[in-house]
mmCIF file of C-alpha atoms and ligand atoms in Angstrom:
data_model
loop_
_atom_site.group_PDB
_atom_site.id
_atom_site.type_symbol
_atom_site.label_atom_id
_atom_site.label_comp_id
_atom_site.label_asym_id
_atom_site.label_seq_id
_atom_site.Cartn_x
_atom_site.Cartn_y
_atom_site.Cartn_z
ATOM 1 C CA MET A 1 1.889 -24.318 -51.409
ATOM 2 C CA ARG A 2 -1.519 -22.528 -51.592
ATOM 3 C CA LYS A 3 -2.965 -21.251 -48.417
ATOM 4 C CA PRO A 4 -6.136 -23.203 -47.520
ATOM 5 C CA LEU A 5 -7.543 -20.459 -45.267
ATOM 6 C CA PRO A 6 -9.587 -18.500 -47.892
ATOM 7 C CA TYR A 7 -11.175 -21.726 -49.069
ATOM 8 C CA LEU A 8 -12.030 -22.717 -45.525
ATOM 9 C CA LEU A 9 -13.607 -19.314 -44.937
ATOM 10 C CA LEU A 10 -15.622 -19.651 -48.128
ATOM 11 C CA ILE A 11 -16.899 -23.068 -47.091
ATOM 12 C CA VAL A 12 -17.832 -21.765 -43.625
ATOM 13 C CA CYS A 13 -19.702 -18.838 -45.223
ATOM 14 C CA ILE A 14 -21.641 -21.145 -47.552
ATOM 15 C CA MET A 15 -22.561 -23.438 -44.668
ATOM 16 C CA ALA A 16 -23.702 -20.539 -42.477
ATOM 17 C CA GLY A 17 -25.760 -19.153 -45.365
ATOM 18 C CA THR A 18 -27.452 -22.494 -45.915
ATOM 19 C CA VAL A 19 -28.378 -22.776 -42.246
ATOM 20 C CA THR A 20 -29.750 -19.209 -42.173
ATOM 21 C CA LEU A 21 -31.813 -19.761 -45.302
ATOM 22 C CA GLY A 22 -33.078 -23.058 -43.892
ATOM 23 C CA LEU A 23 -34.299 -21.381 -40.716
ATOM 24 C CA ALA A 24 -35.922 -18.510 -42.618
ATOM 25 C CA ALA A 25 -37.653 -20.979 -44.927
ATOM 26 C CA GLN A 26 -39.187 -22.879 -42.017
ATOM 27 C CA LYS A 27 -42.767 -21.718 -41.515
ATOM 28 C CA MET A 28 -43.018 -20.520 -37.948
ATOM 29 C CA GLY A 29 -46.777 -19.974 -37.786
ATOM 30 C CA ALA A 30 -48.652 -17.213 -35.993
ATOM 31 C CA LYS A 31 -47.033 -15.697 -32.901
ATOM 32 C CA GLU A 32 -50.285 -15.632 -30.987
ATOM 33 C CA MET A 33 -53.131 -18.070 -31.525
ATOM 34 C CA ASN A 34 -56.661 -18.545 -30.369
ATOM 35 C CA LEU A 35 -57.399 -22.256 -30.074
ATOM 36 C CA PRO A 36 -61.010 -23.492 -30.138
ATOM 37 C CA GLY A 37 -61.875 -24.754 -26.628
ATOM 38 C CA GLY A 38 -65.411 -26.006 -27.183
ATOM 39 C CA SER A 39 -68.095 -25.118 -24.640
ATOM 40 C CA ARG A 40 -65.505 -23.770 -22.191
ATOM 41 C CA GLY A 41 -64.464 -20.993 -24.578
ATOM 42 C CA ASP A 42 -61.377 -20.190 -26.648
ATOM 43 C CA VAL A 43 -57.822 -20.682 -25.434
ATOM 44 C CA PRO A 44 -55.343 -17.870 -26.188
ATOM 45 C CA PHE A 45 -52.017 -19.548 -26.919
ATOM 46 C CA PRO A 46 -48.640 -17.756 -27.126
ATOM 47 C CA HIS A 47 -47.166 -19.955 -29.873
ATOM 48 C CA PHE A 48 -43.945 -18.001 -30.407
ATOM 49 C CA ASN A 49 -43.150 -18.141 -26.674
ATOM 50 C CA HIS A 50 -43.368 -21.906 -26.740
ATOM 51 C CA GLN A 51 -41.284 -22.176 -29.899
ATOM 52 C CA THR A 52 -38.421 -20.203 -28.404
ATOM 53 C CA LYS A 53 -38.735 -21.676 -24.913
ATOM 54 C CA LEU A 54 -39.100 -25.333 -25.897
ATOM 55 C CA GLY A 55 -36.991 -25.354 -29.051
ATOM 56 C CA ASP A 56 -38.284 -28.710 -30.267
ATOM 57 C CA CYS A 57 -41.324 -28.358 -32.546
ATOM 58 C CA ASN A 58 -42.145 -32.049 -32.234
ATOM 59 C CA VAL A 59 -43.000 -31.773 -28.547
ATOM 60 C CA CYS A 60 -46.365 -30.673 -29.956
ATOM 61 C CA HIS A 61 -46.209 -31.253 -33.682
ATOM 62 C CA GLY A 62 -45.388 -34.910 -33.250
ATOM 63 C CA LEU A 63 -49.085 -35.195 -32.415
ATOM 64 C CA PHE A 64 -50.637 -32.761 -34.915
ATOM 65 C CA PRO A 65 -49.220 -31.154 -38.082
ATOM 66 C CA GLN A 66 -48.046 -27.560 -38.466
ATOM 67 C CA THR A 67 -51.266 -26.288 -40.005
ATOM 68 C CA LYS A 68 -53.968 -24.045 -38.622
ATOM 69 C CA GLY A 69 -57.030 -26.025 -37.528
ATOM 70 C CA SER A 70 -55.211 -29.379 -37.489
ATOM 71 C CA ILE A 71 -56.276 -30.232 -33.918
ATOM 72 C CA GLU A 72 -59.961 -29.670 -34.711
ATOM 73 C CA LYS A 73 -59.633 -31.694 -37.900
ATOM 74 C CA LEU A 74 -57.992 -34.662 -36.150
ATOM 75 C CA LYS A 75 -60.656 -34.514 -33.431
ATOM 76 C CA ALA A 76 -63.420 -34.508 -36.059
ATOM 77 C CA ASP A 77 -61.792 -37.482 -37.783
ATOM 78 C CA GLY A 78 -61.590 -39.348 -34.469
ATOM 79 C CA LYS A 79 -57.780 -39.408 -34.578
ATOM 80 C CA LEU A 80 -57.407 -37.241 -31.482
ATOM 81 C CA LYS A 81 -59.614 -37.498 -28.438
ATOM 82 C CA SER A 82 -61.412 -34.469 -27.133
ATOM 83 C CA LYS A 83 -59.169 -32.703 -24.555
ATOM 84 C CA GLN A 84 -56.241 -34.985 -25.423
ATOM 85 C CA VAL A 85 -53.940 -32.110 -26.390
ATOM 86 C CA MET A 86 -55.121 -30.100 -23.384
ATOM 87 C CA ASN A 87 -54.569 -32.853 -20.809
ATOM 88 C CA ARG A 88 -51.632 -34.790 -22.183
ATOM 89 C CA HIS A 89 -49.671 -31.868 -23.542
ATOM 90 C CA CYS A 90 -50.570 -28.396 -22.275
ATOM 91 C CA ILE A 91 -51.498 -29.272 -18.692
ATOM 92 C CA ARG A 92 -49.108 -32.193 -18.274
ATOM 93 C CA CYS A 93 -46.103 -30.101 -19.249
ATOM 94 C CA HIS A 94 -47.136 -27.065 -17.195
ATOM 95 C CA LYS A 95 -47.585 -29.266 -14.090
ATOM 96 C CA ALA A 96 -44.225 -30.974 -14.624
ATOM 97 C CA GLU A 97 -42.429 -27.643 -15.060
ATOM 98 C CA LYS A 98 -44.116 -26.224 -11.965
ATOM 99 C CA LYS A 99 -43.156 -29.278 -9.936
ATOM 100 C CA ALA A 100 -39.559 -28.919 -11.090
ATOM 101 C CA GLY A 101 -39.628 -25.313 -9.868
ATOM 102 C CA ASN A 102 -39.339 -23.812 -13.357
ATOM 103 C CA ALA A 103 -41.283 -21.026 -15.046
ATOM 104 C CA SER A 104 -44.498 -22.601 -16.228
ATOM 105 C CA GLY A 105 -47.917 -22.004 -17.718
ATOM 106 C CA PRO A 106 -51.508 -22.128 -16.446
ATOM 107 C CA THR A 107 -53.054 -25.304 -14.993
ATOM 108 C CA THR A 108 -56.591 -24.202 -14.085
ATOM 109 C CA CYS A 109 -59.582 -23.942 -16.445
ATOM 110 C CA ALA A 110 -60.166 -20.214 -16.208
ATOM 111 C CA GLN A 111 -56.480 -19.369 -16.686
ATOM 112 C CA CYS A 112 -56.581 -20.963 -20.132
ATOM 113 C CA HIS A 113 -60.179 -20.755 -21.333
ATOM 114 C CA VAL A 114 -61.767 -17.382 -21.971
ATOM 115 C CA ARG A 115 -65.559 -17.300 -21.920
ATOM 116 C CA SER A 116 -66.877 -15.023 -24.647
HETATM 117 C C1 HEC B 201 -46.285 -26.141 -27.160
HETATM 118 C C2 HEC B 201 -46.813 -26.641 -28.397
HETATM 119 C C3 HEC B 201 -46.208 -26.203 -29.719
HETATM 120 C C4 HEC B 201 -44.881 -26.135 -30.085
HETATM 121 C C5 HEC B 201 -43.655 -26.489 -29.266
HETATM 122 C C6 HEC B 201 -44.863 -25.669 -31.462
HETATM 123 N N1 HEC B 201 -46.146 -25.479 -31.909
HETATM 124 FE FE1 HEC B 201 -46.691 -24.898 -33.799
HETATM 125 N N2 HEC B 201 -48.668 -25.019 -33.249
HETATM 126 C C7 HEC B 201 -49.139 -25.380 -31.996
HETATM 127 C C8 HEC B 201 -50.583 -25.303 -31.994
HETATM 128 C C9 HEC B 201 -51.485 -25.605 -30.811
HETATM 129 C C10 HEC B 201 -50.967 -24.904 -33.294
HETATM 130 C C11 HEC B 201 -52.391 -24.666 -33.803
HETATM 131 C C12 HEC B 201 -52.983 -25.944 -34.333
HETATM 132 C C13 HEC B 201 -54.439 -25.769 -34.703
HETATM 133 O O1 HEC B 201 -54.852 -24.668 -35.132
HETATM 134 O O2 HEC B 201 -55.203 -26.762 -34.590
HETATM 135 C C14 HEC B 201 -49.732 -24.734 -34.065
HETATM 136 C C15 HEC B 201 -49.680 -24.337 -35.395
HETATM 137 C C16 HEC B 201 -48.523 -24.146 -36.131
HETATM 138 C C17 HEC B 201 -48.489 -23.701 -37.510
HETATM 139 C C18 HEC B 201 -49.690 -23.362 -38.382
HETATM 140 C C19 HEC B 201 -50.417 -22.151 -37.885
HETATM 141 C C20 HEC B 201 -50.130 -20.908 -38.626
HETATM 142 O O3 HEC B 201 -50.230 -19.816 -38.039
HETATM 143 O O4 HEC B 201 -49.802 -20.987 -39.811
HETATM 144 C C21 HEC B 201 -47.178 -23.646 -37.884
HETATM 145 C C22 HEC B 201 -46.629 -23.255 -39.243
HETATM 146 C C23 HEC B 201 -46.393 -24.054 -36.725
HETATM 147 N N3 HEC B 201 -47.252 -24.339 -35.682
HETATM 148 C C24 HEC B 201 -45.007 -24.138 -36.718
HETATM 149 C C25 HEC B 201 -44.264 -24.517 -35.604
HETATM 150 C C26 HEC B 201 -42.801 -24.621 -35.610
HETATM 151 C C27 HEC B 201 -41.904 -24.382 -36.820
HETATM 152 C C28 HEC B 201 -42.435 -24.988 -34.336
HETATM 153 C C29 HEC B 201 -41.046 -25.194 -33.765
HETATM 154 C C30 HEC B 201 -40.080 -24.130 -33.999
HETATM 155 C C31 HEC B 201 -43.665 -25.112 -33.537
HETATM 156 N N4 HEC B 201 -44.732 -24.809 -34.342
HETATM 157 C C32 HEC B 201 -43.699 -25.468 -32.201
HETATM 158 C C33 HEC B 201 -48.379 -25.752 -30.919
HETATM 159 C C34 HEC B 201 -46.996 -25.803 -30.873
HETATM 160 C C1 HEC B 202 -53.170 -25.156 -20.322
HETATM 161 C C2 HEC B 202 -54.404 -24.699 -20.866
HETATM 162 C C3 HEC B 202 -55.705 -25.402 -20.523
HETATM 163 C C4 HEC B 202 -56.220 -25.655 -19.273
HETATM 164 C C5 HEC B 202 -55.598 -25.395 -17.914
HETATM 165 C C6 HEC B 202 -57.536 -26.223 -19.475
HETATM 166 N N1 HEC B 202 -57.787 -26.321 -20.833
HETATM 167 FE FE1 HEC B 202 -59.466 -27.114 -21.699
HETATM 168 N N2 HEC B 202 -58.608 -26.986 -23.538
HETATM 169 C C7 HEC B 202 -57.369 -26.443 -23.801
HETATM 170 C C8 HEC B 202 -57.069 -26.637 -25.206
HETATM 171 C C9 HEC B 202 -55.796 -26.212 -25.916
HETATM 172 C C10 HEC B 202 -58.184 -27.289 -25.775
HETATM 173 C C11 HEC B 202 -58.374 -27.730 -27.254
HETATM 174 C C12 HEC B 202 -57.594 -29.002 -27.553
HETATM 175 C C13 HEC B 202 -58.138 -30.268 -26.975
HETATM 176 O O1 HEC B 202 -59.353 -30.554 -27.079
HETATM 177 O O2 HEC B 202 -57.347 -31.052 -26.397
HETATM 178 C C14 HEC B 202 -59.144 -27.482 -24.708
HETATM 179 C C15 HEC B 202 -60.400 -28.046 -24.873
HETATM 180 C C16 HEC B 202 -61.372 -28.083 -23.893
HETATM 181 C C17 HEC B 202 -62.758 -28.429 -24.117
HETATM 182 C C18 HEC B 202 -63.406 -28.773 -25.469
HETATM 183 C C19 HEC B 202 -63.260 -30.216 -25.794
HETATM 184 C C20 HEC B 202 -63.961 -30.539 -27.109
HETATM 185 O O3 HEC B 202 -63.440 -31.393 -27.846
HETATM 186 O O4 HEC B 202 -65.003 -29.956 -27.399
HETATM 187 C C21 HEC B 202 -63.414 -28.341 -22.908
HETATM 188 C C22 HEC B 202 -64.891 -28.597 -22.634
HETATM 189 C C23 HEC B 202 -62.409 -27.959 -21.919
HETATM 190 N N3 HEC B 202 -61.191 -27.809 -22.565
HETATM 191 C C24 HEC B 202 -62.657 -27.781 -20.577
HETATM 192 C C25 HEC B 202 -61.674 -27.511 -19.623
HETATM 193 C C26 HEC B 202 -61.900 -27.548 -18.169
HETATM 194 C C27 HEC B 202 -63.228 -27.863 -17.511
HETATM 195 C C28 HEC B 202 -60.704 -27.240 -17.583
HETATM 196 C C29 HEC B 202 -60.353 -27.207 -16.107
HETATM 197 C C30 HEC B 202 -60.572 -28.445 -15.371
HETATM 198 C C31 HEC B 202 -59.742 -26.982 -18.651
HETATM 199 N N4 HEC B 202 -60.359 -27.176 -19.866
HETATM 200 C C32 HEC B 202 -58.400 -26.603 -18.461
HETATM 201 C C33 HEC B 202 -56.532 -25.827 -22.880
HETATM 202 C C34 HEC B 202 -56.684 -25.851 -21.501
HETATM 203 C C1 HEC B 203 -43.537 -29.185 -23.212
HETATM 204 C C2 HEC B 203 -44.007 -28.119 -22.348
HETATM 205 C C3 HEC B 203 -45.197 -27.268 -22.710
HETATM 206 C C4 HEC B 203 -46.285 -27.583 -23.481
HETATM 207 C C5 HEC B 203 -46.567 -28.876 -24.214
HETATM 208 C C6 HEC B 203 -47.161 -26.436 -23.420
HETATM 209 N N1 HEC B 203 -46.615 -25.439 -22.664
HETATM 210 FE FE1 HEC B 203 -47.489 -23.642 -22.221
HETATM 211 N N2 HEC B 203 -45.813 -23.096 -21.207
HETATM 212 C C7 HEC B 203 -44.691 -23.874 -21.021
HETATM 213 C C8 HEC B 203 -43.685 -23.129 -20.289
HETATM 214 C C9 HEC B 203 -42.314 -23.639 -19.881
HETATM 215 C C10 HEC B 203 -44.261 -21.855 -20.040
HETATM 216 C C11 HEC B 203 -43.612 -20.672 -19.323
HETATM 217 C C12 HEC B 203 -42.929 -19.828 -20.366
HETATM 218 C C13 HEC B 203 -42.219 -18.637 -19.761
HETATM 219 O O1 HEC B 203 -42.601 -18.169 -18.696
HETATM 220 O O2 HEC B 203 -41.282 -18.183 -20.408
HETATM 221 C C14 HEC B 203 -45.605 -21.866 -20.635
HETATM 222 C C15 HEC B 203 -46.484 -20.792 -20.595
HETATM 223 C C16 HEC B 203 -47.784 -20.805 -21.095
HETATM 224 C C17 HEC B 203 -48.730 -19.710 -20.984
HETATM 225 C C18 HEC B 203 -48.501 -18.399 -20.247
HETATM 226 C C19 HEC B 203 -47.702 -17.461 -21.081
HETATM 227 C C20 HEC B 203 -47.477 -16.129 -20.380
HETATM 228 O O3 HEC B 203 -47.195 -15.173 -21.086
HETATM 229 O O4 HEC B 203 -47.559 -16.085 -19.147
HETATM 230 C C21 HEC B 203 -49.879 -20.095 -21.625
HETATM 231 C C22 HEC B 203 -51.165 -19.299 -21.789
HETATM 232 C C23 HEC B 203 -49.641 -21.437 -22.134
HETATM 233 N N3 HEC B 203 -48.352 -21.841 -21.782
HETATM 234 C C24 HEC B 203 -50.566 -22.177 -22.833
HETATM 235 C C25 HEC B 203 -50.320 -23.448 -23.359
HETATM 236 C C26 HEC B 203 -51.289 -24.212 -24.143
HETATM 237 C C27 HEC B 203 -52.690 -23.770 -24.481
HETATM 238 C C28 HEC B 203 -50.670 -25.381 -24.484
HETATM 239 C C29 HEC B 203 -51.194 -26.526 -25.317
HETATM 240 C C30 HEC B 203 -51.650 -26.221 -26.649
HETATM 241 C C31 HEC B 203 -49.320 -25.343 -23.922
HETATM 242 N N4 HEC B 203 -49.149 -24.178 -23.246
HETATM 243 C C32 HEC B 203 -48.394 -26.374 -24.056
HETATM 244 C C33 HEC B 203 -44.524 -25.176 -21.419
HETATM 245 C C34 HEC B 203 -45.405 -25.903 -22.215
#
C-alpha cells in the first residue's frame, strides 16, 4: 500500500500557500490616514492599528467601501449623514470599549480633530 503522508503534506502546503497569497493579495490600505473632518479640522486615523486590533474589516467597511475618499463621496451623494461615521462608529466603539474596561480610543473633539 502507498503511504498517504507525502500527499497529505503536499495538500497542506498548497492550502497554506493559497491562504498566504490570498492575504497578500488583499489590499490593506494606508497604515496611517488623515480623514477630512470639516470645519473642526482633520482627523489622524491609525488604520493599521484598527485592522490588527479589530480583525473584521466590515466593522467599518460594511458602511463605506475600501477606497480612499469613500466617506466624503457618500456624504456628498447624501448616502451617509454628516458625522455619521464619527458618532455611530468611531465614538460609539471607543465609548463601549472604555466602558468595558478595555484599551480604547479618543472620545473628545480635540483628541481626534487637529486644527490646522
Ligand atoms: C475602524 C474602522 C476600519 C477598519 C476596521 C478597517 N478600515 Fe479600511 N478604512 C477605514 C477608513 C476610515 C478609510 C478611509 C476612507 C476614506 O478615505 O473616506 C479606510 C480605507 C481603506 C482602504 C483605501 C485607502 C487606501 O489607503 O488605499 C483600504 C484598501 C482599506 N481601508 C482596507 C481595509 C482592510 C483590508 C481592512 C480589514 C483588514 C480594513 N480596511 C479595516 C476604516 C477602517
Ligand atoms: C473618535 C474620533 C472623533 C471624535 C472624538 C470627534 N470626531 Fe468629529 N469627526 C471624526 C471623523 C472621522 C469625521 C469624518 C466622518 C464623518 O463625518 O462622520 C468627523 C467629522 C466631523 C465634522 C465634519 C462634518 C461634515 O460633514 O462636515 C465636524 C464639524 C466634527 N466632526 C466635529 C466634532 C466635534 C464638535 C466633536 C466633539 C463633540 C467631534 N467632532 C469629536 C472623528 C471624531
Ligand atoms: C469597533 C471599534 C472601533 C472603531 C469603529 C473605531 N475604533 Fe479607534 N480604537 C479602537 C480601539 C479598541 C482602540 C485602542 C487600540 C489600542 O490601544 O491598541 C482605538 C484607538 C484609536 C486611536 C488612538 C490610537 C493610539 O495610538 O493611541 C485613534 C486616534 C482612533 N482609535 C481613531 C478612530 C477613528 C477616527 C475612528 C473612526 C473612523 C475609529 N477610531 C473607529 C476601536 C475602534
